[in-house]
Amino acid sequence: MSKKIPIKEGPLQPERQVSRRSVALRLKPYRALGLLSPGLFFLLLIYSGALLSLFVFSFFRYSASGVEIMQKTFVLENYIRFLGDPFYLKVLWNTFKIAFIVTAICLVMGYPISYFMVRTRSRFGRRVIMMTVFISFLVSVLVRIFSWIIILGQNGLLNNFMVLIGIIDEEHRMQLLG
């Protein structure tokens, strides 16, 4: 059984008994936030620092190679060149268009799936829906695995390159995978 804690509601209110469990449940979100806050602060600091430095560097004048900074003075030349070129404007427009389309597709697909998942009464049905959603996250992992097979396989790019330049001969190909 849970232990009862006396709580006073106000100066004229009588004490009432509240279980420790209910107090712990009310404090739980704040505890989680307290545990997450150092990591979130660190990530916020790193990301905002990187974005701020990128923003500041965008106002500098660069050499023709684009590697070294010619002048550390405030110039709008980079933005004028970017916004004045139709190619870059088309790329920017396509970026926003694709972002909008992907967001709309995610909303159109995500809300009905989540609604159906919440309304499904059986645990098995919810698990099937959740597994279907999580399997889509594995696509990038599978693509990477097959890419490594193409690169490191018996007739892969690495073996063919090493045979071509003479590091290994044809009958001594490396068996890097399976």
Coordinates of C-alpha atoms in Angstrom, one line a residue, residues 31 34 37-38 50 65 70-71 79 82 89 106 111 120 127-128 132 143 152 162:
R31 CA 12.0 15.1 -13.2
G34 CA 15.4 18.1 -15.2
S37 CA 17.9 19.7 -19.6
P38 CA 21.8 19.4 -19.5
A50 CA 27.1 26.6 -35.6
S65 CA 38.6 29.5 -54.8
M70 CA 39.7 37.8 -48.4
Q71 CA 38.1 40.5 -46.1
Y79 CA 23.3 37.5 -50.7
F82 CA 22.5 34.5 -54.5
L89 CA 16.3 31.1 -56.8
C106 CA 3.4 13.3 -43.5
Y111 CA -2.7 11.8 -38.4
T120 CA -7.5 0.3 -31.9
R127 CA 1.7 -3.5 -32.2
V128 CA 1.2 -4.4 -35.8
T132 CA 4.6 -1.1 -39.7
V143 CA 20.3 0.6 -48.3
L152 CA 33.2 -4.9 -50.2
M162 CA 42.9 -3.6 -56.1

